[in-house]
Amino acid sequence: MTADEAARETTTDVLVVGSGPGGALLAHLLAEAGVDVLLAEKQTTLERSFRGETIAARSVLTLRDLGFEPALREHGFVEMTGIGQWERGRRVMHIDYRRFPIGAVPVDIPQPALIGAFLDAASARPNFTHLAPATLTDLVEEDGRVRGAVLRTGGGRVRVTARLVVGADGRFSKARRLSGLAADIQPMERDFLWFKLPRPDDWGHDGDLVALRDRHLVILPAFPDLLRVGYNLPKRGLADARSQGLEAFKAGITEVAPRLGPLVEEHITSWKDTSFLEIFTARMPVWSRDGLLLVGDASHTCTPILGQGVNLALQDAVYFAPAITRALDEHPGTLPAGVFAEVEAERRAHKDMVTRFQRFQERALAQSTAAGALMRRTRLRAIDRLPFKYRLLDRVLNAPHEMTTKDRHARA
Ligand SMILES: Cc1cc2nc3c(=O)[nH]c(=O)nc-3n(C[C@H](O)[C@H](O)[C@H](O)COP(=O)(O)OP(=O)(O)OC[C@H]3O[C@@H](n4cnc5c(N)ncnc54)[C@H](O)[C@@H]3O)c2cc1C
């Protein structure tokens, strides 16, 4: 439906705000379970600003299990074979994704393809409505409960009455701010600039993390024949980088990863070829109130390290969908926050583990002295030789591990 067709007042069981990977999949799973669901998205197209494209192996399996593999194959994606950490021209650690027992490897696929697959599937259901553009501006509250929300649409304001409002509106979540729920927002020491380059034929499908003291580059194979590169900057260092000029920026990249030099020289011609990402983590002790739930980046924002953001958002959708469906059956009216406590705890455990690992990794990468960098290299080489390396990393990279059952629940 277009915004113009929207009534000024409308009612639904669940209003999902934000059609990123988390919100779009959740809306689809709810619609599939027969729930009346309205998905509100402020953007009119599926093109998002430069976003996460890596889907971790666990979510690759989940999507396979949910029947999305044919749609994703039809679009195409890049399978990642592994990731290596490089220092001073040498590989100090390597993870071969094919050696994990999980039976899938991470893939790179642009978000529009992923979200499009969810929306196509949901659109087949009469109980699913997608409203765009529709921006959350206010929550409707009564007696301390959230009863719905106000959306700004192309056709004016729409007041939506819902038994549950789900904030899936990302890292700068308006739903989170309006909810009044406490969030512990911690800036990381550094920010990131992202850009894409053509991938040379002989590059392979491994990702690389290349470190030079406290500077590093993340270089990932991207669909269809690209490299997605992230370059760390000092906190709020974008203005400084710009004032030093594009040539200095390109020289800095070449110094860290000489192999990228000719590509950067040819293909980065203006700052418009780059995207800035402010890195912070957001942790909330509570993700729900009566009538409101936060999922994905809105409830817990991670850093880009390990490419887990999309995985976490998709797993939130898969875990919460059956809990919401059950709660709608069991509770009349507004859903009480308590019904999500168990799932919230499971999801928080996963997200906290990822954040702990990311902070550990960020501290290691931020070593600015030669001694600190030497210690980092020594530690990584030691981890690389551990006989149980794959068992250890499997716990972090391929979580959550109880997914098979959850998937079945989600499909029930
Ligand atoms: C540059 C960059 C690189 C990244 N790289 C990776 C990676 O390689 N791998 C990875 O896993 N993760 C990565 N991430 C993180 C990943 O993109 C997110 O973790 C993931 O998209 C979170 O999904 P989500 O559904 O929770 O929220 P989002 O994907 O942020 O979706 C939120 C949606 O809500 C909409 N919205 C926002 N406000 C409103 C409002 N008021 N009303 C209505 N709609 C609203 C937005 O338009 C958006 O569509 C990256 C992020 C960035 C920015």
Short mmCIF file of C-alpha atoms and ligand atoms in Angstrom, two decimals:
data_model
loop_
_atom_site.label_atom_id
_atom_site.label_comp_id
_atom_site.label_asym_id
_atom_site.label_seq_id
_atom_site.Cartn_x
_atom_site.Cartn_y
_atom_site.Cartn_z
CA MET A 1 0.00 0.00 0.00
CA THR A 2 1.29 3.53 -0.63
CA ALA A 3 1.38 6.16 2.05
CA ASP A 4 -1.46 8.03 0.33
CA GLU A 5 -3.78 5.09 0.80
CA ALA A 6 -3.11 4.92 4.53
CA ALA A 7 -5.96 5.82 6.84
CA ARG A 8 -5.30 8.55 9.42
CA GLU A 9 -5.96 5.97 12.07
CA THR A 10 -5.32 2.30 11.70
CA THR A 11 -5.13 -0.77 13.91
CA THR A 12 -2.89 -3.80 13.77
CA ASP A 13 -1.65 -6.51 16.10
CA VAL A 14 2.02 -5.73 15.67
CA LEU A 15 3.63 -2.58 14.30
CA VAL A 16 7.24 -3.20 13.29
CA VAL A 17 9.21 0.04 12.85
CA GLY A 18 12.17 -0.30 10.49
CA SER A 19 12.61 -2.56 7.51
CA GLY A 20 16.25 -3.52 7.96
CA PRO A 21 17.22 -7.19 8.07
CA GLY A 22 15.79 -7.62 11.60
CA GLY A 23 12.47 -5.81 11.11
CA ALA A 24 11.78 -7.20 7.63
CA LEU A 25 12.43 -10.81 8.67
CA LEU A 26 10.42 -10.43 11.88
CA ALA A 27 7.48 -8.96 9.96
CA HIS A 28 7.63 -11.83 7.47
CA LEU A 29 7.77 -14.50 10.19
CA LEU A 30 4.85 -12.92 12.05
CA ALA A 31 2.80 -12.60 8.86
CA GLU A 32 3.58 -16.22 8.03
CA ALA A 33 2.29 -17.22 11.46
CA GLY A 34 -1.00 -15.42 10.70
CA VAL A 35 -0.36 -12.28 12.78
CA ASP A 36 -1.72 -8.98 11.49
CA VAL A 37 1.46 -6.96 11.00
CA LEU A 38 2.28 -3.48 9.71
CA LEU A 39 5.88 -2.82 8.73
CA ALA A 40 6.73 0.91 8.67
CA GLU A 41 9.90 2.10 6.94
CA LYS A 42 11.07 5.68 6.53
CA GLN A 43 12.83 5.04 3.22
CA THR A 44 10.97 4.46 -0.02
CA THR A 45 13.55 2.20 -1.64
CA LEU A 46 15.50 -0.80 -0.47
CA GLU A 47 18.78 1.00 -1.07
CA ARG A 48 20.27 1.67 2.32
CA SER A 49 23.34 3.76 2.97
CA PHE A 50 26.52 1.66 2.94
CA ARG A 51 25.55 -1.25 5.23
CA GLY A 52 26.46 -4.62 6.57
CA GLU A 53 26.53 -7.20 3.85
CA THR A 54 28.20 -10.15 5.55
CA ILE A 55 25.80 -12.80 6.75
CA ALA A 56 27.48 -15.08 9.29
CA ALA A 57 27.31 -18.84 8.69
CA ARG A 58 24.66 -19.37 11.37
CA SER A 59 22.24 -17.03 9.65
CA VAL A 60 23.07 -18.55 6.27
CA LEU A 61 21.75 -21.82 7.70
CA THR A 62 18.74 -20.07 9.21
CA LEU A 63 17.85 -18.49 5.86
CA ARG A 64 18.27 -21.86 4.17
CA ASP A 65 15.99 -23.40 6.78
CA LEU A 66 13.39 -20.66 6.28
CA GLY A 67 13.29 -21.32 2.52
CA PHE A 68 15.16 -18.21 1.30
CA GLU A 69 18.07 -19.96 -0.37
CA PRO A 70 16.53 -20.03 -3.89
CA ALA A 71 15.78 -16.28 -3.80
CA LEU A 72 19.27 -15.46 -2.57
CA ARG A 73 20.87 -17.78 -5.14
CA GLU A 74 18.85 -16.15 -7.88
CA HIS A 75 20.33 -12.80 -6.91
CA GLY A 76 23.79 -14.23 -6.28
CA PHE A 77 26.25 -13.81 -3.41
CA VAL A 78 29.91 -14.32 -2.57
CA GLU A 79 30.90 -17.14 -0.23
CA MET A 80 33.77 -16.23 2.09
CA THR A 81 36.36 -18.97 2.51
CA GLY A 82 38.18 -17.61 5.55
CA ILE A 83 39.80 -14.63 7.20
CA GLY A 84 43.46 -13.89 7.87
CA GLN A 85 45.21 -11.31 10.01
CA TRP A 86 48.31 -9.78 8.46
CA GLU A 87 51.10 -7.80 10.07
CA ARG A 88 54.23 -6.49 8.34
CA GLY A 89 53.50 -8.54 5.21
CA ARG A 90 53.05 -11.84 7.08
CA ARG A 91 49.92 -13.73 7.95
CA VAL A 92 49.94 -14.21 11.72
CA MET A 93 46.60 -15.92 12.04
CA HIS A 94 44.16 -17.60 9.71
CA ILE A 95 40.67 -19.02 10.09
CA ASP A 96 39.42 -21.31 7.35
CA TYR A 97 35.63 -21.05 7.57
CA ARG A 98 35.28 -24.39 5.80
CA ARG A 99 36.82 -26.20 8.77
CA PHE A 100 34.00 -25.39 11.21
CA PRO A 101 31.47 -28.19 11.71
CA ILE A 102 28.51 -25.86 11.04
CA GLY A 103 28.19 -26.78 7.35
CA ALA A 104 28.01 -23.25 5.91
CA VAL A 105 30.34 -20.29 5.38
CA PRO A 106 29.58 -16.57 5.71
CA VAL A 107 28.27 -14.93 2.55
CA ASP A 108 28.31 -11.38 1.23
CA ILE A 109 25.04 -10.16 -0.28
CA PRO A 110 23.83 -6.56 -0.57
CA GLN A 111 21.10 -5.67 1.92
CA PRO A 112 18.50 -4.73 -0.74
CA ALA A 113 18.56 -8.33 -2.03
CA LEU A 114 18.18 -9.76 1.45
CA ILE A 115 15.43 -7.39 2.58
CA GLY A 116 13.72 -7.69 -0.81
CA ALA A 117 13.50 -11.47 -0.38
CA PHE A 118 11.80 -11.02 3.02
CA LEU A 119 9.37 -8.40 1.70
CA ASP A 120 8.48 -10.48 -1.36
CA ALA A 121 7.67 -13.44 0.86
CA ALA A 122 5.65 -11.34 3.31
CA SER A 123 3.75 -9.49 0.58
CA ALA A 124 2.02 -12.69 -0.43
CA ARG A 125 0.09 -12.59 2.87
CA PRO A 126 -3.09 -10.50 3.18
CA ASN A 127 -2.33 -9.88 6.88
CA PHE A 128 0.93 -8.06 6.00
CA THR A 129 1.10 -4.33 5.22
CA HIS A 130 4.25 -2.47 4.22
CA LEU A 131 4.01 1.28 4.67
CA ALA A 132 6.78 3.44 3.18
CA PRO A 133 7.70 6.18 3.57
CA ALA A 134 6.55 6.05 7.17
CA THR A 135 8.75 7.51 9.90
CA LEU A 136 8.14 6.87 13.58
CA THR A 137 7.72 10.22 15.32
CA ASP A 138 5.96 9.38 18.59
CA LEU A 139 4.77 6.53 20.72
CA VAL A 140 1.15 6.49 21.87
CA GLU A 141 1.08 5.75 25.59
CA GLU A 142 -1.73 5.15 28.05
CA ASP A 143 -1.41 4.20 31.73
CA GLY A 144 2.31 3.60 31.29
CA ARG A 145 1.77 1.20 28.41
CA VAL A 146 2.66 1.66 24.78
CA ARG A 147 -0.58 1.42 22.78
CA GLY A 148 0.75 2.29 19.36
CA ALA A 149 2.72 4.91 17.49
CA VAL A 150 2.44 7.95 15.26
CA LEU A 151 4.04 7.71 11.82
CA ARG A 152 4.82 10.55 9.44
CA THR A 153 3.94 9.36 5.96
CA GLY A 154 3.86 10.93 2.52
CA GLY A 155 0.10 11.41 3.05
CA GLY A 156 0.29 12.99 6.52
CA ARG A 157 0.37 11.58 10.02
CA VAL A 158 -0.98 8.13 10.75
CA ARG A 159 -1.83 6.98 14.25
CA VAL A 160 -1.39 3.22 14.56
CA THR A 161 -2.98 1.33 17.45
CA ALA A 162 -1.11 -1.91 18.08
CA ARG A 163 -0.88 -4.58 20.75
CA LEU A 164 2.88 -4.48 20.31
CA VAL A 165 5.23 -1.94 18.75
CA VAL A 166 8.59 -3.43 17.76
CA GLY A 167 11.43 -0.93 17.36
CA ALA A 168 13.70 -2.41 14.67
CA ASP A 169 14.91 1.00 13.57
CA GLY A 170 18.63 0.51 13.85
CA ARG A 171 21.61 1.96 15.67
CA PHE A 172 20.15 5.48 16.10
CA SER A 173 16.74 4.07 17.07
CA LYS A 174 14.00 6.62 17.60
CA ALA A 175 11.91 3.91 19.29
CA ARG A 176 14.73 3.42 21.81
CA ARG A 177 14.88 7.14 22.55
CA LEU A 178 11.10 7.50 22.85
CA SER A 179 10.79 4.39 25.03
CA GLY A 180 12.64 5.96 27.95
CA LEU A 181 14.48 2.64 28.43
CA ALA A 182 18.04 3.11 29.63
CA ALA A 183 20.88 2.53 27.16
CA ASP A 184 24.57 2.43 27.98
CA ILE A 185 26.18 3.92 24.88
CA GLN A 186 29.96 3.52 24.76
CA PRO A 187 31.98 5.12 21.98
CA MET A 188 34.86 2.98 20.72
CA GLU A 189 38.30 4.54 20.54
CA ARG A 190 38.17 4.75 16.75
CA ASP A 191 35.75 5.26 13.88
CA PHE A 192 35.73 3.76 10.39
CA LEU A 193 35.66 4.80 6.75
CA TRP A 194 34.29 2.27 4.27
CA PHE A 195 34.71 2.10 0.52
CA LYS A 196 34.47 -0.39 -2.31
CA LEU A 197 37.02 -1.31 -4.97
CA PRO A 198 36.95 -3.73 -7.91
CA ARG A 199 38.27 -7.16 -6.88
CA PRO A 200 41.21 -8.38 -8.96
CA ASP A 201 40.66 -11.84 -10.50
CA ASP A 202 43.41 -13.46 -8.45
CA TRP A 203 42.29 -12.02 -5.10
CA GLY A 204 40.43 -15.10 -3.79
CA HIS A 205 37.49 -15.17 -1.37
CA ASP A 206 39.29 -14.80 1.95
CA GLY A 207 38.79 -11.66 4.05
CA ASP A 208 41.91 -9.91 5.37
CA LEU A 209 42.55 -7.82 8.44
CA VAL A 210 45.79 -5.93 7.88
CA ALA A 211 47.30 -4.13 10.89
CA LEU A 212 50.15 -1.65 11.17
CA ARG A 213 50.52 -0.67 14.83
CA ASP A 214 47.22 1.06 15.71
CA ARG A 215 46.00 1.39 12.12
CA HIS A 216 44.18 -1.38 10.37
CA LEU A 217 42.20 -2.26 7.29
CA VAL A 218 39.44 -4.81 6.93
CA ILE A 219 39.27 -6.09 3.35
CA LEU A 220 36.31 -8.31 2.50
CA PRO A 221 35.27 -9.92 -0.79
CA ALA A 222 31.92 -8.37 -1.78
CA PHE A 223 29.24 -9.20 -4.32
CA PRO A 224 29.55 -9.39 -7.27
CA ASP A 225 33.27 -8.75 -7.94
CA LEU A 226 34.20 -6.12 -5.39
CA LEU A 227 36.26 -5.63 -2.29
CA ARG A 228 34.65 -3.89 0.68
CA VAL A 229 37.33 -2.08 2.65
CA GLY A 230 37.11 -0.51 6.11
CA TYR A 231 39.86 1.82 7.34
CA ASN A 232 40.04 2.91 10.96
CA LEU A 233 40.29 6.58 11.88
CA PRO A 234 40.96 8.16 15.26
CA LYS A 235 37.69 8.99 17.07
CA ARG A 236 35.86 11.72 15.14
CA GLY A 237 38.93 11.90 12.91
CA LEU A 238 37.01 12.40 9.69
CA ALA A 239 37.48 16.18 9.66
CA ASP A 240 41.22 15.76 10.25
CA ALA A 241 41.51 13.15 7.50
CA ARG A 242 39.68 15.45 5.12
CA SER A 243 41.80 18.43 6.01
CA GLN A 244 44.93 16.40 5.23
CA GLY A 245 43.45 15.62 1.81
CA LEU A 246 42.47 12.60 -0.24
CA GLU A 247 46.01 11.91 -1.42
CA ALA A 248 47.25 11.59 2.17
CA PHE A 249 44.32 9.29 2.94
CA LYS A 250 45.17 7.07 -0.04
CA ALA A 251 48.85 7.05 0.90
CA GLY A 252 47.90 5.93 4.41
CA ILE A 253 45.94 2.99 3.02
CA THR A 254 48.79 1.99 0.74
CA GLU A 255 51.22 2.11 3.65
CA VAL A 256 49.09 -0.35 5.66
CA ALA A 257 48.19 -2.63 2.71
CA PRO A 258 50.51 -2.02 -0.28
CA ARG A 259 48.50 -4.46 -2.40
CA LEU A 260 45.55 -2.03 -2.34
CA GLY A 261 47.70 0.88 -3.53
CA PRO A 262 47.04 0.75 -7.30
CA LEU A 263 43.33 0.05 -6.76
CA VAL A 264 42.90 2.96 -4.39
CA GLU A 265 44.88 5.22 -6.67
CA GLU A 266 42.62 4.45 -9.61
CA HIS A 267 39.20 4.12 -8.01
CA ILE A 268 39.01 6.50 -5.02
CA THR A 269 38.64 9.85 -6.69
CA SER A 270 36.67 11.81 -4.09
CA TRP A 271 35.45 11.59 -0.49
CA LYS A 272 32.07 10.67 -1.98
CA ASP A 273 33.57 7.25 -2.71
CA THR A 274 33.78 6.65 1.06
CA SER A 275 31.21 6.21 3.87
CA PHE A 276 31.80 7.20 7.46
CA LEU A 277 30.78 4.93 10.33
CA GLU A 278 30.84 6.16 13.90
CA ILE A 279 31.68 3.18 16.06
CA PHE A 280 29.94 2.73 19.38
CA THR A 281 28.25 -0.01 21.29
CA ALA A 282 24.84 0.33 22.91
CA ARG A 283 23.79 -2.04 25.63
CA MET A 284 20.41 -1.97 27.32
CA PRO A 285 19.61 -3.82 30.55
CA VAL A 286 15.96 -4.08 29.43
CA TRP A 287 14.65 -4.25 25.85
CA SER A 288 10.92 -4.17 26.48
CA ARG A 289 8.11 -2.32 28.15
CA ASP A 290 4.43 -3.19 28.16
CA GLY A 291 3.47 -2.88 24.50
CA LEU A 292 7.02 -2.30 23.20
CA LEU A 293 10.03 -4.42 22.24
CA LEU A 294 13.37 -3.39 20.74
CA VAL A 295 15.30 -5.75 18.44
CA GLY A 296 18.43 -5.74 16.28
CA ASP A 297 20.75 -2.75 16.43
CA ALA A 298 18.02 -0.79 18.26
CA SER A 299 18.37 -3.02 21.33
CA HIS A 300 22.07 -3.70 21.15
CA THR A 301 24.46 -1.99 18.76
CA CYS A 302 27.73 -3.74 17.99
CA THR A 303 30.89 -2.72 16.17
CA PRO A 304 31.66 -4.00 12.64
CA ILE A 305 34.36 -6.38 13.94
CA LEU A 306 33.52 -9.98 12.96
CA GLY A 307 30.57 -8.88 10.77
CA GLN A 308 27.96 -9.96 13.32
CA GLY A 309 25.39 -7.12 13.14
CA VAL A 310 23.17 -8.69 10.49
CA ASN A 311 23.47 -12.10 12.16
CA LEU A 312 22.36 -10.67 15.51
CA ALA A 313 19.39 -8.85 13.95
CA LEU A 314 18.25 -11.91 11.99
CA GLN A 315 18.55 -14.15 15.04
CA ASP A 316 16.52 -11.67 17.10
CA ALA A 317 13.75 -12.00 14.52
CA VAL A 318 13.88 -15.79 14.53
CA TYR A 319 13.88 -16.00 18.33
CA PHE A 320 11.26 -13.33 19.04
CA ALA A 321 8.74 -14.24 16.31
CA PRO A 322 7.40 -17.37 18.04
CA ALA A 323 7.41 -15.63 21.44
CA ILE A 324 5.34 -12.77 20.04
CA THR A 325 2.92 -15.11 18.25
CA ARG A 326 2.42 -17.15 21.40
CA ALA A 327 1.96 -14.07 23.57
CA LEU A 328 -0.68 -12.65 21.20
CA ASP A 329 -2.63 -15.90 21.60
CA GLU A 330 -2.26 -16.03 25.36
CA HIS A 331 -2.72 -12.37 26.37
CA PRO A 332 -5.61 -10.12 25.44
CA GLY A 333 -4.79 -6.50 24.54
CA THR A 334 -1.37 -4.94 25.00
CA LEU A 335 1.43 -7.49 25.40
CA PRO A 336 3.08 -7.28 28.83
CA ALA A 337 6.87 -6.89 28.82
CA GLY A 338 7.32 -9.97 31.03
CA VAL A 339 6.41 -12.33 28.19
CA PHE A 340 9.74 -11.64 26.49
CA ALA A 341 12.02 -12.07 29.52
CA GLU A 342 13.28 -15.53 28.63
CA VAL A 343 14.00 -14.82 24.96
CA GLU A 344 15.48 -11.44 25.86
CA ALA A 345 17.94 -13.17 28.20
CA GLU A 346 18.95 -15.68 25.53
CA ARG A 347 19.46 -12.99 22.94
CA ARG A 348 21.35 -10.74 25.34
CA ALA A 349 23.76 -13.55 26.19
CA HIS A 350 24.61 -13.89 22.48
CA LYS A 351 24.99 -10.15 21.94
CA ASP A 352 27.05 -9.66 25.10
CA MET A 353 29.42 -12.41 24.03
CA VAL A 354 29.90 -10.75 20.63
CA THR A 355 30.48 -7.34 22.25
CA ARG A 356 33.03 -8.78 24.70
CA PHE A 357 34.93 -10.35 21.85
CA GLN A 358 34.74 -7.16 19.78
CA ARG A 359 36.10 -5.06 22.66
CA PHE A 360 38.95 -7.51 23.17
CA GLN A 361 39.75 -7.34 19.45
CA GLU A 362 39.46 -3.54 19.37
CA ARG A 363 41.89 -3.21 22.31
CA ALA A 364 44.35 -5.49 20.52
CA LEU A 365 44.05 -3.50 17.30
CA ALA A 366 44.47 -0.14 19.04
CA GLN A 367 48.09 -0.87 20.14
CA SER A 368 50.05 2.23 19.22
CA THR A 369 53.53 1.19 20.43
CA ALA A 370 55.96 -1.22 18.80
CA ALA A 371 55.95 -3.32 21.99
CA GLY A 372 52.14 -3.47 22.00
CA ALA A 373 52.05 -4.53 18.34
CA LEU A 374 54.70 -7.19 19.03
CA MET A 375 52.61 -8.59 21.88
CA ARG A 376 49.57 -8.66 19.60
CA ARG A 377 51.47 -10.59 16.93
CA THR A 378 52.86 -13.02 19.49
CA ARG A 379 49.42 -13.65 20.96
CA LEU A 380 47.80 -14.14 17.56
CA ARG A 381 50.50 -16.60 16.49
CA ALA A 382 49.95 -18.52 19.73
CA ILE A 383 46.17 -18.62 19.17
CA ASP A 384 46.77 -19.69 15.57
CA ARG A 385 48.68 -22.75 16.80
CA LEU A 386 46.17 -23.80 19.47
CA PRO A 387 44.93 -27.33 18.78
CA PHE A 388 41.42 -26.27 19.85
CA LYS A 389 41.42 -23.01 17.85
CA TYR A 390 38.41 -23.97 15.75
CA ARG A 391 36.43 -25.19 18.76
CA LEU A 392 37.14 -21.92 20.57
CA LEU A 393 36.22 -19.67 17.65
CA ASP A 394 33.19 -21.74 16.72
CA ARG A 395 31.57 -20.62 19.98
CA VAL A 396 31.83 -16.95 19.01
CA LEU A 397 31.62 -16.91 15.23
CA ASN A 398 28.86 -19.45 14.76
CA ALA A 399 26.58 -18.63 17.69
CA PRO A 400 23.83 -19.20 18.64
CA HIS A 401 24.24 -22.96 18.72
CA GLU A 402 20.74 -24.00 19.74
CA MET A 403 19.32 -22.58 16.52
CA THR A 404 17.96 -25.71 14.88
CA THR A 405 15.21 -26.03 17.47
CA LYS A 406 14.53 -22.32 17.40
CA ASP A 407 14.21 -22.39 13.66
CA ARG A 408 11.60 -25.10 13.93
CA HIS A 409 9.73 -23.00 16.49
CA ALA A 410 9.89 -20.00 14.23
CA ARG A 411 8.37 -21.94 11.40
CA ALA A 412 5.63 -23.50 13.52
C1 LIG B 1 29.06 0.89 7.15
C2 LIG B 1 28.53 -0.31 7.86
C3 LIG B 1 29.11 -1.55 7.63
C4 LIG B 1 28.64 -2.67 8.29
N1 LIG B 1 29.18 -3.89 8.02
C5 LIG B 1 28.61 -5.00 8.53
C6 LIG B 1 28.97 -6.31 8.07
O1 LIG B 1 29.82 -6.48 7.21
N2 LIG B 1 28.32 -7.37 8.59
C7 LIG B 1 27.34 -7.22 9.53
O2 LIG B 1 26.78 -8.23 9.98
N3 LIG B 1 26.96 -6.01 9.97
C8 LIG B 1 27.55 -4.91 9.48
N4 LIG B 1 27.10 -3.68 9.84
C9 LIG B 1 26.01 -3.60 10.81
C10 LIG B 1 24.69 -3.98 10.17
O3 LIG B 1 24.44 -3.19 9.02
C11 LIG B 1 23.59 -3.81 11.20
O4 LIG B 1 23.96 -4.45 12.41
C12 LIG B 1 22.28 -4.40 10.73
O5 LIG B 1 21.87 -3.82 9.52
C13 LIG B 1 21.24 -4.20 11.82
O6 LIG B 1 19.98 -4.57 11.32
P1 LIG B 1 18.66 -3.95 11.94
O7 LIG B 1 17.54 -4.56 11.18
O8 LIG B 1 18.67 -4.06 13.41
O9 LIG B 1 18.75 -2.39 11.66
P2 LIG B 1 19.07 -1.54 10.28
O10 LIG B 1 19.64 -2.44 9.30
O11 LIG B 1 19.81 -0.38 10.76
O12 LIG B 1 17.61 -1.16 9.82
C14 LIG B 1 16.88 -0.16 10.45
C15 LIG B 1 15.81 0.32 9.49
O13 LIG B 1 14.98 1.24 10.20
C16 LIG B 1 14.71 2.35 9.35
N5 LIG B 1 14.41 3.48 10.25
C17 LIG B 1 15.28 4.17 11.03
N6 LIG B 1 14.62 5.09 11.76
C18 LIG B 1 13.30 4.97 11.44
C19 LIG B 1 12.13 5.65 11.88
N7 LIG B 1 12.15 6.64 12.80
N8 LIG B 1 10.95 5.28 11.33
C20 LIG B 1 10.89 4.28 10.40
N9 LIG B 1 11.98 3.61 9.95
C21 LIG B 1 13.17 3.94 10.48
C22 LIG B 1 16.00 2.52 8.55
O14 LIG B 1 15.76 3.24 7.35
C23 LIG B 1 16.37 1.06 8.28
O15 LIG B 1 15.78 0.56 7.12
C24 LIG B 1 27.57 -2.54 9.21
C25 LIG B 1 26.97 -1.30 9.43
C26 LIG B 1 27.44 -0.19 8.75
C27 LIG B 1 26.74 1.13 8.98
#
